[in-house]
Short mmCIF file of C-alpha atoms and ligand atoms in Angstrom, two decimals:
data_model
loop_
_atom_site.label_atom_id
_atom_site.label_comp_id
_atom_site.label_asym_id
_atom_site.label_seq_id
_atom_site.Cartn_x
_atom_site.Cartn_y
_atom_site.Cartn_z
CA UNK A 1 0.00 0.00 0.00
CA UNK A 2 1.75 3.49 -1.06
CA UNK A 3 -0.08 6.74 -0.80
CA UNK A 4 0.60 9.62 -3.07
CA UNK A 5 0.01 13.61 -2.50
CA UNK A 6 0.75 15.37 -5.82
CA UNK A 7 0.57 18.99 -5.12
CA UNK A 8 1.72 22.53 -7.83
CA UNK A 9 4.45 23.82 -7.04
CA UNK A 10 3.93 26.92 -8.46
CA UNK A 11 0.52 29.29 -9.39
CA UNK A 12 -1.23 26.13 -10.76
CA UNK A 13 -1.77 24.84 -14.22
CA UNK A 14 1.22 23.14 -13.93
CA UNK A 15 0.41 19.97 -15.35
CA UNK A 16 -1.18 18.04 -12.17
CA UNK A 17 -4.23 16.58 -14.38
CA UNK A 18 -1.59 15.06 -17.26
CA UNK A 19 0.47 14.16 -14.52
CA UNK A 20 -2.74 12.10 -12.57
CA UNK A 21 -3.89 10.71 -15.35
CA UNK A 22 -0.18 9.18 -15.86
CA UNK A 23 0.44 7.74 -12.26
CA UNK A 24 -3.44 6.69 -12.23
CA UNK A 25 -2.61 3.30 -14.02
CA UNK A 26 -0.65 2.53 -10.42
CA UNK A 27 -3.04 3.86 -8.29
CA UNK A 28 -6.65 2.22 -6.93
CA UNK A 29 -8.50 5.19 -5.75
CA UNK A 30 -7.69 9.12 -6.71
CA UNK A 31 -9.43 11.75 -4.12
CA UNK A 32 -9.80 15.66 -4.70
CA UNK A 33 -9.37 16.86 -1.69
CA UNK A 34 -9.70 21.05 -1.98
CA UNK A 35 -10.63 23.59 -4.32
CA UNK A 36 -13.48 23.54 -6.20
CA UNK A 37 -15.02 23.83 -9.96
CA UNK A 38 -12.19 26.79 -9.71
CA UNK A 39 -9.75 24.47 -10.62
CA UNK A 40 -9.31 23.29 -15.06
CA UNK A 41 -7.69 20.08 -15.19
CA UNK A 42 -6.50 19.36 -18.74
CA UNK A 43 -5.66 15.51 -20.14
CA UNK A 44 -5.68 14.15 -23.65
CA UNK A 45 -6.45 10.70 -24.28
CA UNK A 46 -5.81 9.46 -28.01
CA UNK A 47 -7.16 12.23 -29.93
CA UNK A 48 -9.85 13.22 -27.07
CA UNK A 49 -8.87 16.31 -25.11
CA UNK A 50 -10.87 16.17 -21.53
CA UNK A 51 -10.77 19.26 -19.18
CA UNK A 52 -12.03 18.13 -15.80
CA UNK A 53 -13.16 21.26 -13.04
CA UNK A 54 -14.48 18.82 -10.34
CA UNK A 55 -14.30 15.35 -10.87
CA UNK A 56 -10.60 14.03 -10.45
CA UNK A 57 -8.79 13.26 -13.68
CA UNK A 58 -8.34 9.56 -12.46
CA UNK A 59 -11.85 9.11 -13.94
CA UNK A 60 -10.52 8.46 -17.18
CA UNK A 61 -8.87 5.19 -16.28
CA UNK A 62 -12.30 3.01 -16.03
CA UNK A 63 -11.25 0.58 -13.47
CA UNK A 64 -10.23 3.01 -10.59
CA UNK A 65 -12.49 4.52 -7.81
CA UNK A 66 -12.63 8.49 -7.86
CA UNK A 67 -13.27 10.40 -4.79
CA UNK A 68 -14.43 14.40 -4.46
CA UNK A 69 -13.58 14.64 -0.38
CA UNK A 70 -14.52 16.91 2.40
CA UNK A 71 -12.49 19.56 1.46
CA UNK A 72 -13.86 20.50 -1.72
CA UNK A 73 -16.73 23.39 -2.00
CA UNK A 74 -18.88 21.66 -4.32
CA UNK A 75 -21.46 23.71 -6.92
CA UNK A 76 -23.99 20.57 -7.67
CA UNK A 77 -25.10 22.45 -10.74
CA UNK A 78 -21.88 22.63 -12.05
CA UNK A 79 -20.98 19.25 -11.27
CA UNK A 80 -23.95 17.35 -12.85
CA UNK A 81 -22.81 19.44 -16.24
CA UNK A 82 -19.39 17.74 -15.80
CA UNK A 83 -20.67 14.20 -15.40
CA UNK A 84 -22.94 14.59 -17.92
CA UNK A 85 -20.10 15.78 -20.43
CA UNK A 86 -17.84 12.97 -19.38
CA UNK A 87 -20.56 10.61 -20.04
CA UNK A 88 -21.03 11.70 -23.48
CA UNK A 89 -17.54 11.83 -24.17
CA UNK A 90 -18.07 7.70 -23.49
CA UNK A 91 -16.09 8.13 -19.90
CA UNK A 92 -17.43 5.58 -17.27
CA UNK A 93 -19.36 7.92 -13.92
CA UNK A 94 -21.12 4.68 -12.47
CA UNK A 95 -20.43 3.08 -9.15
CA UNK A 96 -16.77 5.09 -9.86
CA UNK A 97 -17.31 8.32 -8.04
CA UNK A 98 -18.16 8.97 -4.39
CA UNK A 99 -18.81 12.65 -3.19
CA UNK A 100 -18.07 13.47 0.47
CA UNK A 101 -21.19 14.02 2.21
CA UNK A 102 -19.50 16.90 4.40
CA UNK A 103 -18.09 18.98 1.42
CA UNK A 104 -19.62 22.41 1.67
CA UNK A 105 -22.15 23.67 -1.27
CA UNK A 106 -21.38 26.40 -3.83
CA UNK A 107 -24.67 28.56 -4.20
CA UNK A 108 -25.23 31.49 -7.21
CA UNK A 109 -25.12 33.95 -3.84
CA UNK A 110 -21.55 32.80 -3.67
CA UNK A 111 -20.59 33.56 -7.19
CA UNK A 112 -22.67 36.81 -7.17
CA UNK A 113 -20.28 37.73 -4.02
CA UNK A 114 -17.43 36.76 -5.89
CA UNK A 115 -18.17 38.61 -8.27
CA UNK A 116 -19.23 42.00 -6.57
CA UNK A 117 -16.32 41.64 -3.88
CA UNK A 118 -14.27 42.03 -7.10
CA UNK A 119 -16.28 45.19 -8.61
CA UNK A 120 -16.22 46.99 -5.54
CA UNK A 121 -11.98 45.64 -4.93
CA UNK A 122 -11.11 47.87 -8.44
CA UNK A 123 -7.86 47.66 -9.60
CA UNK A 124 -6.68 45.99 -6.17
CA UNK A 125 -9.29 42.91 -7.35
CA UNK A 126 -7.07 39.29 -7.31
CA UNK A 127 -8.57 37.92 -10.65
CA UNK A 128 -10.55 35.42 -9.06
CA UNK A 129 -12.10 32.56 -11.69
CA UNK A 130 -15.61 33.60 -10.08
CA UNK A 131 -16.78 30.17 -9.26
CA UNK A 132 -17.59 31.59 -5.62
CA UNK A 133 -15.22 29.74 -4.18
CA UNK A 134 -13.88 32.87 -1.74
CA UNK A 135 -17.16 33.47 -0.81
CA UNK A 136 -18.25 29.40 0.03
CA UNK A 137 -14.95 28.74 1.86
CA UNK A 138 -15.87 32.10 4.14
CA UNK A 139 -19.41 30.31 4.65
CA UNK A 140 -17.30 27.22 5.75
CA UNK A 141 -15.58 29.31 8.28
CA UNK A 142 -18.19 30.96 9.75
CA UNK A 143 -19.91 27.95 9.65
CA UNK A 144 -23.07 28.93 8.12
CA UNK A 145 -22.31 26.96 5.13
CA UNK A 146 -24.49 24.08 3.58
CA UNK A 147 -23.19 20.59 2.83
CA UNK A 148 -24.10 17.99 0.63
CA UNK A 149 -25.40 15.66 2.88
CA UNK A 150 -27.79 19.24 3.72
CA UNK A 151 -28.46 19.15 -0.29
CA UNK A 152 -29.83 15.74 -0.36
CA UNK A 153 -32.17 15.89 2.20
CA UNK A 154 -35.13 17.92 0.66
CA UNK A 155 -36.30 19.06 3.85
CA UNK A 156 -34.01 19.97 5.30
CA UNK A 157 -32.77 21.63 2.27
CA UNK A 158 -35.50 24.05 1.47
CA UNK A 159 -35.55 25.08 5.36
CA UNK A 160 -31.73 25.99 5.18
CA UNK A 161 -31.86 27.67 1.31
CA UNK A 162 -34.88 29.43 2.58
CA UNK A 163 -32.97 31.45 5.40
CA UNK A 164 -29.55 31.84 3.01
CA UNK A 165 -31.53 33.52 0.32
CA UNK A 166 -33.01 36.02 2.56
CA UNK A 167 -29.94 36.44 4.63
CA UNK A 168 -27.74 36.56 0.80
CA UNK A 169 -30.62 38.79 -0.52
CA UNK A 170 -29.63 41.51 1.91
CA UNK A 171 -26.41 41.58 1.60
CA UNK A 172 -26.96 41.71 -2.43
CA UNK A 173 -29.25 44.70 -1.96
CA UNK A 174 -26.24 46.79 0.01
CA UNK A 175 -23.65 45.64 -2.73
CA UNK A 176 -26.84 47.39 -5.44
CA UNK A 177 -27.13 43.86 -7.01
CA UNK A 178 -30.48 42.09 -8.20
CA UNK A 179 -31.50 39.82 -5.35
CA UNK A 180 -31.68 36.23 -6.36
CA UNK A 181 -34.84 34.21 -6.06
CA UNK A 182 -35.75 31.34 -3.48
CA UNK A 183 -37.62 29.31 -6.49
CA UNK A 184 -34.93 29.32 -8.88
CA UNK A 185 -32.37 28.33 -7.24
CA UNK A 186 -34.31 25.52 -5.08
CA UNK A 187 -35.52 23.73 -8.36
CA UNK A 188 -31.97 23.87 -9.48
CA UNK A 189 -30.43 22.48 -6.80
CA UNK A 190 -33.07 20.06 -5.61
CA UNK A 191 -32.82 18.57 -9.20
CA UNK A 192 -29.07 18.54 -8.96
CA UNK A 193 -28.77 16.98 -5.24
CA UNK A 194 -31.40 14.47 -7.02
CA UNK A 195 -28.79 13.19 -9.71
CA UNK A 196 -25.80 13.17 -7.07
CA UNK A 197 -27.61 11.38 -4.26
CA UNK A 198 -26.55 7.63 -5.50
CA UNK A 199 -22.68 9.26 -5.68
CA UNK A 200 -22.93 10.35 -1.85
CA UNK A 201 -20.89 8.76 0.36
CA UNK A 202 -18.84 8.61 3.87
CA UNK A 203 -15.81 8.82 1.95
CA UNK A 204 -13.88 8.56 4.88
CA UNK A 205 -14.98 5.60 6.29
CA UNK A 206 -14.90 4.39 2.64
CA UNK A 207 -11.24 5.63 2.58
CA UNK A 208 -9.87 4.12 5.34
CA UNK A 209 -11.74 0.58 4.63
CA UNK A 210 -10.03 0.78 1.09
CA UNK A 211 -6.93 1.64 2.75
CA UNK A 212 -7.20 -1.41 5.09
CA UNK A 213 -7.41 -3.90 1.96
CA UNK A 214 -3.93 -2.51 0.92
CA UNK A 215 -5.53 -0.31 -1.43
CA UNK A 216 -2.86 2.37 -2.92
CA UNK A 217 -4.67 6.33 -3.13
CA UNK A 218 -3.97 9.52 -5.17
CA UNK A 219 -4.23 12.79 -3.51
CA UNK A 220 -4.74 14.89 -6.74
CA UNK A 221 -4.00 19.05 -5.36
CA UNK A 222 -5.57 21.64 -7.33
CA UNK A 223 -3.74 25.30 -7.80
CA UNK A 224 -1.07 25.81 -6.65
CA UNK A 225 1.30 26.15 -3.78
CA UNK A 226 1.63 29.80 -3.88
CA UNK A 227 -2.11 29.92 -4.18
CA UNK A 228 -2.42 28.17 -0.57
CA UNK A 229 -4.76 30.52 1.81
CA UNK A 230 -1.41 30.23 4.57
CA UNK A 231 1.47 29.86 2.12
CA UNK A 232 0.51 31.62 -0.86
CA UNK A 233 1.05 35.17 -2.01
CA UNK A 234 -1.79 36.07 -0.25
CA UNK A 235 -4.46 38.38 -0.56
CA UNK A 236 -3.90 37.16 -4.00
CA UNK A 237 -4.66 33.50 -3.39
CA UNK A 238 -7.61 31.12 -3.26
CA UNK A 239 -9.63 30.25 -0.47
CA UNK A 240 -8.13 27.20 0.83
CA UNK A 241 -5.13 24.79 1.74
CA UNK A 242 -3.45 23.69 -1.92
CA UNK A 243 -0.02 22.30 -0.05
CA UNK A 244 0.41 18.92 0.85
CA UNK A 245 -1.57 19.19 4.46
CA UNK A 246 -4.74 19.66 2.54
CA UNK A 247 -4.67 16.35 1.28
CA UNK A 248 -4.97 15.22 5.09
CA UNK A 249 -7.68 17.87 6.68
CA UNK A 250 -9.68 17.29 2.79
CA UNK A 251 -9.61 13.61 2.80
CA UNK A 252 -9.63 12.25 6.76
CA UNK A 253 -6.82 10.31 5.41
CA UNK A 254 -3.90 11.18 8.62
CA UNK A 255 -0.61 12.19 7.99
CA UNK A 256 1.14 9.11 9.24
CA UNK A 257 -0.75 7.19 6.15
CA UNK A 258 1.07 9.11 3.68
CA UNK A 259 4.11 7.88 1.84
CA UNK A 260 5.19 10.21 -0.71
CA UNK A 261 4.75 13.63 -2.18
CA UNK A 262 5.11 14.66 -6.04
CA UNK A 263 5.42 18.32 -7.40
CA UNK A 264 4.87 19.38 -10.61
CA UNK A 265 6.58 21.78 -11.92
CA UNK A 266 6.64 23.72 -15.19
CA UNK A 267 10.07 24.03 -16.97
CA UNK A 268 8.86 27.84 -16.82
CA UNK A 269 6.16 29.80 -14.87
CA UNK A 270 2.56 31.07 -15.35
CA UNK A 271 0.00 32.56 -13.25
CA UNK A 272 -3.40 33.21 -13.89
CA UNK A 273 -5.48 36.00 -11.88
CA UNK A 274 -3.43 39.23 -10.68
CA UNK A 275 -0.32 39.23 -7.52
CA UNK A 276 3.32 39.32 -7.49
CA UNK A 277 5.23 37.02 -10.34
CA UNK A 278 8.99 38.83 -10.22
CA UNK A 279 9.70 36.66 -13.24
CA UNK A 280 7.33 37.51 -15.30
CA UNK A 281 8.28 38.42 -18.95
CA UNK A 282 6.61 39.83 -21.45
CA UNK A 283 8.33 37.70 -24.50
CA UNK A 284 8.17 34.72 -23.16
CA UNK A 285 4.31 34.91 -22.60
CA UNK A 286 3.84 36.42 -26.60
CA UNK A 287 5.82 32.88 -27.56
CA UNK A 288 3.81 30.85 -25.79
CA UNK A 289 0.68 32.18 -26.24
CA UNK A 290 1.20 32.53 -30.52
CA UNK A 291 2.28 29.03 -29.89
CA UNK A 292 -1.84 28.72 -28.53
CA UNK A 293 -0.56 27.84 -25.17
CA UNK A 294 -0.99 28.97 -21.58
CA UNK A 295 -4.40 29.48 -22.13
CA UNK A 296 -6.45 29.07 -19.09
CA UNK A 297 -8.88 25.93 -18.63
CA UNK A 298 -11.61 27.10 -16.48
CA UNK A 299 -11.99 30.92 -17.48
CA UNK A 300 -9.92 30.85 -20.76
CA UNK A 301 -7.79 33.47 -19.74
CA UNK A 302 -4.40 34.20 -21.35
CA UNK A 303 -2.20 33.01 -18.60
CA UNK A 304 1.11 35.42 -17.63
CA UNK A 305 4.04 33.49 -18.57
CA UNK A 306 7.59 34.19 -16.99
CA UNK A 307 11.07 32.49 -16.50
CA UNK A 308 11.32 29.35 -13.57
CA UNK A 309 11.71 30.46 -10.17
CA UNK A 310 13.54 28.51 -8.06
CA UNK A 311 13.01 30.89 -5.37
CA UNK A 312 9.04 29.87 -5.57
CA UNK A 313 9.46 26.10 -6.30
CA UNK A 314 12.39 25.64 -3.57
CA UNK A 315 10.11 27.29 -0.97
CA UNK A 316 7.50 25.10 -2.22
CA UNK A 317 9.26 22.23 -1.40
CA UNK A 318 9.98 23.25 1.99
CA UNK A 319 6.08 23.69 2.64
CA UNK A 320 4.87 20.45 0.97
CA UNK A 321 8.00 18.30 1.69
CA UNK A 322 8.15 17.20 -2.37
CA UNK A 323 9.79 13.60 -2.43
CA UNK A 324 9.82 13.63 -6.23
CA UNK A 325 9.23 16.25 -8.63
CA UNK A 326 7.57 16.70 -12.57
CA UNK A 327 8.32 18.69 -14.57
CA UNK A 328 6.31 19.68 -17.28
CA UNK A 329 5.96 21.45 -20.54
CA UNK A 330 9.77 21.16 -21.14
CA UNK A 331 9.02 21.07 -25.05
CA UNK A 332 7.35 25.20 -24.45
CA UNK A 333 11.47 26.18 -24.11
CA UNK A 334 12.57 24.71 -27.33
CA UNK A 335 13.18 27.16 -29.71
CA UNK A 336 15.11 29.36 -26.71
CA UNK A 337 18.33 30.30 -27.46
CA UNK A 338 19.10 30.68 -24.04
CA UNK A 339 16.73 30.41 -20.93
CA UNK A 340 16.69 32.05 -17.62
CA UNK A 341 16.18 30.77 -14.03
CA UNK A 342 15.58 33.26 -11.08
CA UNK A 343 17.78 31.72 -8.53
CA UNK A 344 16.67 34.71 -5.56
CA UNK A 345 15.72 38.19 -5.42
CA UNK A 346 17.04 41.90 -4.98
CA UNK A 347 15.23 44.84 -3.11
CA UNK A 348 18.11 47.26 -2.87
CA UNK A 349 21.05 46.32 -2.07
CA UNK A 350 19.40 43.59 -0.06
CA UNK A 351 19.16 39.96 -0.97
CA UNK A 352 15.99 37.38 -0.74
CA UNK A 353 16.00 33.99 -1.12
CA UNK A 354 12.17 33.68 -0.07
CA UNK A 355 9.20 35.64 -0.97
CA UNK A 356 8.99 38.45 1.45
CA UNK A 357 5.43 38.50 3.02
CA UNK A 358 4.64 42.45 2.93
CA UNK A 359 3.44 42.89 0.09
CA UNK A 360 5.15 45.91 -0.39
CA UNK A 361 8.01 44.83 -0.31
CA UNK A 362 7.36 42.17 -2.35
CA UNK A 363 6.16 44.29 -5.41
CA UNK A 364 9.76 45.85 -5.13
CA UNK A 365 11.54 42.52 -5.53
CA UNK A 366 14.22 42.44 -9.00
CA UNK A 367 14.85 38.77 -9.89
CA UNK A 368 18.45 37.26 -9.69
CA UNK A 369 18.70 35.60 -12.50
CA UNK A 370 21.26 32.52 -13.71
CA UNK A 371 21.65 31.83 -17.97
CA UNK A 372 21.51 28.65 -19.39
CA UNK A 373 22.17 27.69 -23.00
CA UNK A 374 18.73 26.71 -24.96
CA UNK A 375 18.91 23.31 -26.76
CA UNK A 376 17.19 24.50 -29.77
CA UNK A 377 15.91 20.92 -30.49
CA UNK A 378 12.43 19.20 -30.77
CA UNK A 379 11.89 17.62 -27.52
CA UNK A 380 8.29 16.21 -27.98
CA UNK A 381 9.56 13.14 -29.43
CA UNK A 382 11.72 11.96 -27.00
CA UNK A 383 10.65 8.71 -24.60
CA UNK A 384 13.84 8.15 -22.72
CA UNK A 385 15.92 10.27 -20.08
CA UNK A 386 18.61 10.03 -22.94
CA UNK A 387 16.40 10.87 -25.86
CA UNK A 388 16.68 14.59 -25.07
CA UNK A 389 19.37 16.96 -25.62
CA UNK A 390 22.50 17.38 -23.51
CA UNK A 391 21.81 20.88 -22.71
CA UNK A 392 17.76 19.97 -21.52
CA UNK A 393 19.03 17.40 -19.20
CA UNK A 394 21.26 20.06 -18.01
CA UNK A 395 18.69 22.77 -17.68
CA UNK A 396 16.65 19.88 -15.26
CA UNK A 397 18.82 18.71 -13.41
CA UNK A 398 19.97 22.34 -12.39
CA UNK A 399 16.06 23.26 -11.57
CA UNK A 400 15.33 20.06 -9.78
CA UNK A 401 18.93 20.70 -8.11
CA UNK A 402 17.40 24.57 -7.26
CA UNK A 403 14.36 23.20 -6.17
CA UNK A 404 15.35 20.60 -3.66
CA UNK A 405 13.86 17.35 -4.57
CA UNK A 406 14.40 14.41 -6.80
CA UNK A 407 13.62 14.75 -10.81
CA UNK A 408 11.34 11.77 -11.76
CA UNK A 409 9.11 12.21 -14.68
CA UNK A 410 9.65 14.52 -17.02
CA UNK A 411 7.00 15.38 -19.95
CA UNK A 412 7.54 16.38 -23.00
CA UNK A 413 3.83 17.23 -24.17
CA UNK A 414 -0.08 16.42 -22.97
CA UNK A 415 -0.38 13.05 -24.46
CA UNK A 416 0.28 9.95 -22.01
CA UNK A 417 3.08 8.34 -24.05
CA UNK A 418 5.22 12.05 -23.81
CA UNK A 419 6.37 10.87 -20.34
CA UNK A 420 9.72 10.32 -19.63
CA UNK A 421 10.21 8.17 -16.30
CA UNK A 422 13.87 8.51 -14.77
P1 GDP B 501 -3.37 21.64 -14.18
O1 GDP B 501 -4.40 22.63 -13.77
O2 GDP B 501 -2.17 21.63 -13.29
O3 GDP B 501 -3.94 20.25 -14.37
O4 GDP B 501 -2.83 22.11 -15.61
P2 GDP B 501 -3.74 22.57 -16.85
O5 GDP B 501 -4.34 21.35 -17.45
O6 GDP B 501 -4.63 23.68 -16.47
O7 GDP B 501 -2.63 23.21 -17.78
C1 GDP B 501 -1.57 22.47 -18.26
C2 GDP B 501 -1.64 22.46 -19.79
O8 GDP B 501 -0.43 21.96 -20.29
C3 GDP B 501 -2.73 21.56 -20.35
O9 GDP B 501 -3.20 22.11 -21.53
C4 GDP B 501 -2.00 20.25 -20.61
O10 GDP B 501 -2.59 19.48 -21.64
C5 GDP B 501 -0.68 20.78 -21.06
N1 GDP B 501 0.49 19.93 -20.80
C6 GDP B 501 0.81 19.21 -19.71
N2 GDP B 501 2.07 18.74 -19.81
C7 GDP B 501 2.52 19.17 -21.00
C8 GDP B 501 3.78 19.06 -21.68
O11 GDP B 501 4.71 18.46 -21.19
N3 GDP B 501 3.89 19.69 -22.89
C9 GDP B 501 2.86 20.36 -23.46
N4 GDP B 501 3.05 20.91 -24.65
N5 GDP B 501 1.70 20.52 -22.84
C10 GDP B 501 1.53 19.94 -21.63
P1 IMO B 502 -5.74 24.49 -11.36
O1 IMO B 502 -6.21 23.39 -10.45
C1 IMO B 502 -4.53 28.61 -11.87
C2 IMO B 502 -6.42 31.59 -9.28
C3 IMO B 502 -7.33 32.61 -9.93
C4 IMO B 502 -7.07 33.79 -9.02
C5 IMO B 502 -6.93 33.14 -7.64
C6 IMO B 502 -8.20 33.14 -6.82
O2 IMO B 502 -6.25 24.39 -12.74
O3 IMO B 502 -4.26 24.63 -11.25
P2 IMO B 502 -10.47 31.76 -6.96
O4 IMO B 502 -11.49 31.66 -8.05
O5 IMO B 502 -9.87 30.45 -6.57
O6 IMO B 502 -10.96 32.53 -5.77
O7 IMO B 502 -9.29 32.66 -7.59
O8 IMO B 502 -6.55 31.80 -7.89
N1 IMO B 502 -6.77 30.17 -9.55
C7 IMO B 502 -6.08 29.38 -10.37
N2 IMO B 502 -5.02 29.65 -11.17
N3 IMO B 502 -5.01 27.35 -11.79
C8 IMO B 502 -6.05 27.06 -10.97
O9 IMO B 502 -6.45 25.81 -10.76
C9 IMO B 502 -6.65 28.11 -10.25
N4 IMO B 502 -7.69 28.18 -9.38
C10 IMO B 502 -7.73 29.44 -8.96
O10 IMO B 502 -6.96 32.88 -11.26
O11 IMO B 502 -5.84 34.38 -9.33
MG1 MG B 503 -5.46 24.21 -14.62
#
């Protein structure tokens, strides 16, 4: 029995659904375990490209269990759409996927406060994908959320949804938005927690009876380490724990059960949203994107594109405790002459090796930056460690080096098959 946590080790998008999907075929269950429909998980199978927001990207390997935990913030509406896609796209969602019956619900009052929190933020807003997952998580907190085991009992249900309109209504009215109405959404959602009721589940107890028969689990992150609510460049963050710990406090599964963490990395950096990114760079993001990449999967956003920090992925290491790392998208650097690595940063005359927390400060920090020679060769096609260039297994073993943890999978594009394993 081996349990995995594969966490970003960067601003998300890094690869972590490609990456899933890969280690899947060794794995028996896969669990999301934070986040919510926030969160665009990209994998191609064959020809078929599938972009999964809820459901973990496991579900694409038929035979394997798929788990949405207590730590997700779950919009039912949403969700149905997403099962209903995969299942026209042929995917198996039958006796495969078991929803937590503690995750919190997403409601339209939460997106509407997303969205207004943002109007009324200006030019300080953080860019958020306005899913309501800010406003859900804050719900959580206060704890005068709903959760799904709330959602499937209609009773119960309509009592609770009742007061939350009324309550949500009011504070629409002072933000001067249109108030929503009790009707609408309860026919929405009661049809919704209809569909997911055979998919609810103690996934706890179910977790830790799997885990009993020797079963080996998945702990699929979503964003991205710097997008943690603690660890992250916060304000501009999301709304809960995307480092390793969250696998724990989203699953029930304990610490002492786990066995191994994986980051994923990109061979360079992106961010989506607004918040600090000292190496971002202006030509790098025009290749990429006229290249028709680093476009976002949930919002379709053109994500900011930059140089790799070691600064960000080393700390990230340190937070998450990465055994092994991925790294991903090495094929976006090959046309580079010569690539770039910030190795720490300047303010002054003074010298960081962290990201400062004021965020003052941090807007002031210069990147220090390192050269290496590009390779200037087609990587995409390579299988084996020794397929690519000199100078690319140069370029990772330095960032793995920078980062702290040991290179094990490199990948060369989105298909399965462009997977290197060292
Ligand atoms: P996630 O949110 O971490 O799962 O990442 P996304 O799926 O949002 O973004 C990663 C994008 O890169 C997706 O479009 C993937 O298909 C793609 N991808 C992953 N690995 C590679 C790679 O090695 N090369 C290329 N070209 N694309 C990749
Ligand atoms: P995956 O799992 C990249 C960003 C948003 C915004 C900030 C807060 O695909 O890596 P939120 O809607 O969560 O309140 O937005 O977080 N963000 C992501 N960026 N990948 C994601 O998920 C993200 N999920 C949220 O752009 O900056
Ligand atoms: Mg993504």
């Amino acid at each position: 029995m081996s349990n995995t946590i594969l966490v970003g080790a960067q601003w998300g998008d890094e690869g972590k659904g490609k990456i899933i999907d890969v280690l899947t075929e060794q794995a028996d269950i896969v669990v999301r375990t934070q986040g919510g429909n926030n969160a665009g998980h990209t994998v191609l199978v064959g020809s078929k490209k599938y972009v999964l927001h809820l459901v973990p990207s496991g579900i694409l390997r038929r035979s394997k269990k798929c788990i949405i935990g207590n730590g997700v913030v779950i919009d039912p509406v949403s969700l149905v759409e997403e099962v209903d896609g995969l299942l026209k796209l042929g995917v198996k969602v039958n006796g495969n996927l078991f929803i937590s019956e503690t995750a919190h619900v997403v409601f339209p009052y939460h997106r509407e406060l997303d969205a207004q929190r943002e109007i009324l933020k200006g030019k300080n807003k953080i860019g958020t994908t306005k899913r309501g997952i800010g406003p859900a998580y804050g719900d959580k907190a206060a704890r005068t959320g709903m959760r799904i085991i709330d959602l499937v009992n209609p009773s119960r249900f309509e009592a609770l949804l009742r007061f939350k309109i009324k309550e949500n209504n009011e504070i629409l009215k002072a933000f001067g938005a249109a108030p929503l109405s009790f009707q609408k959404v309860h026919a929405a959602y009661r049809k919704s927690g209809d569909r997911l009721r055979p998919f609810v589940a103690n996934t706890v107890v179910l977790l830790h009876e799997a885990m009993g028969r020797g079963a080996d689990i998945l702990f699929e992150g979503a964003q991205g380490t710097f997008l943690d609510i603690d660890h992250g460049t916060y304000p501009y963050v999301t709304s809960s724990n995307t480092t390793a710990g969250g696998a724990c406090t989203g699953s029930g599964v304990p610490p002492n059960h786990m066995d191994r963490v994986v980051g994923v990395m990109k061979a360079y950096t992106t961010r989506v949203g607004e918040g600090p990114f000292p190496s971002e760079n202006a030509a790098i993001a025009d290749m990429l994107h006229n290249m028709g990449r680093e476009f976002g999967a949930t919002t379709g956003r053109a994500r900011r594109c930059g140089w790799f920090d070691s600064v960000v992925t080393g700390q990230a290491t340190m937070v998450n405790g990465i055994d092994d790392l991925a790294v991903t998208n090495v094929d976006g650097l090959d046309t580079l002459d010569s690539i770039r690595v910030c190795v720490g940063y300047r303010v002054g005359t003074k010298r960081y090796d962290y990201i400062p927390n004021d965020i003052e400060l941090r807007s002031k920090c210069e990147p220090v930056y390192v050269e290496f020679p590009g390779w200037k060769t087609p990587t995409d096609r390579a299988r084996k460690w020794k397929d690519l260039p000199a100078k690319a297994r140069a370029y990772l073993r330095a960032i793995a080096e920078l980062t702290g943890a040991k290179l094990t999978i490199v990948s060369v594009g989105p298909a399965r098959e462009q997977t290197i394993f060292l």
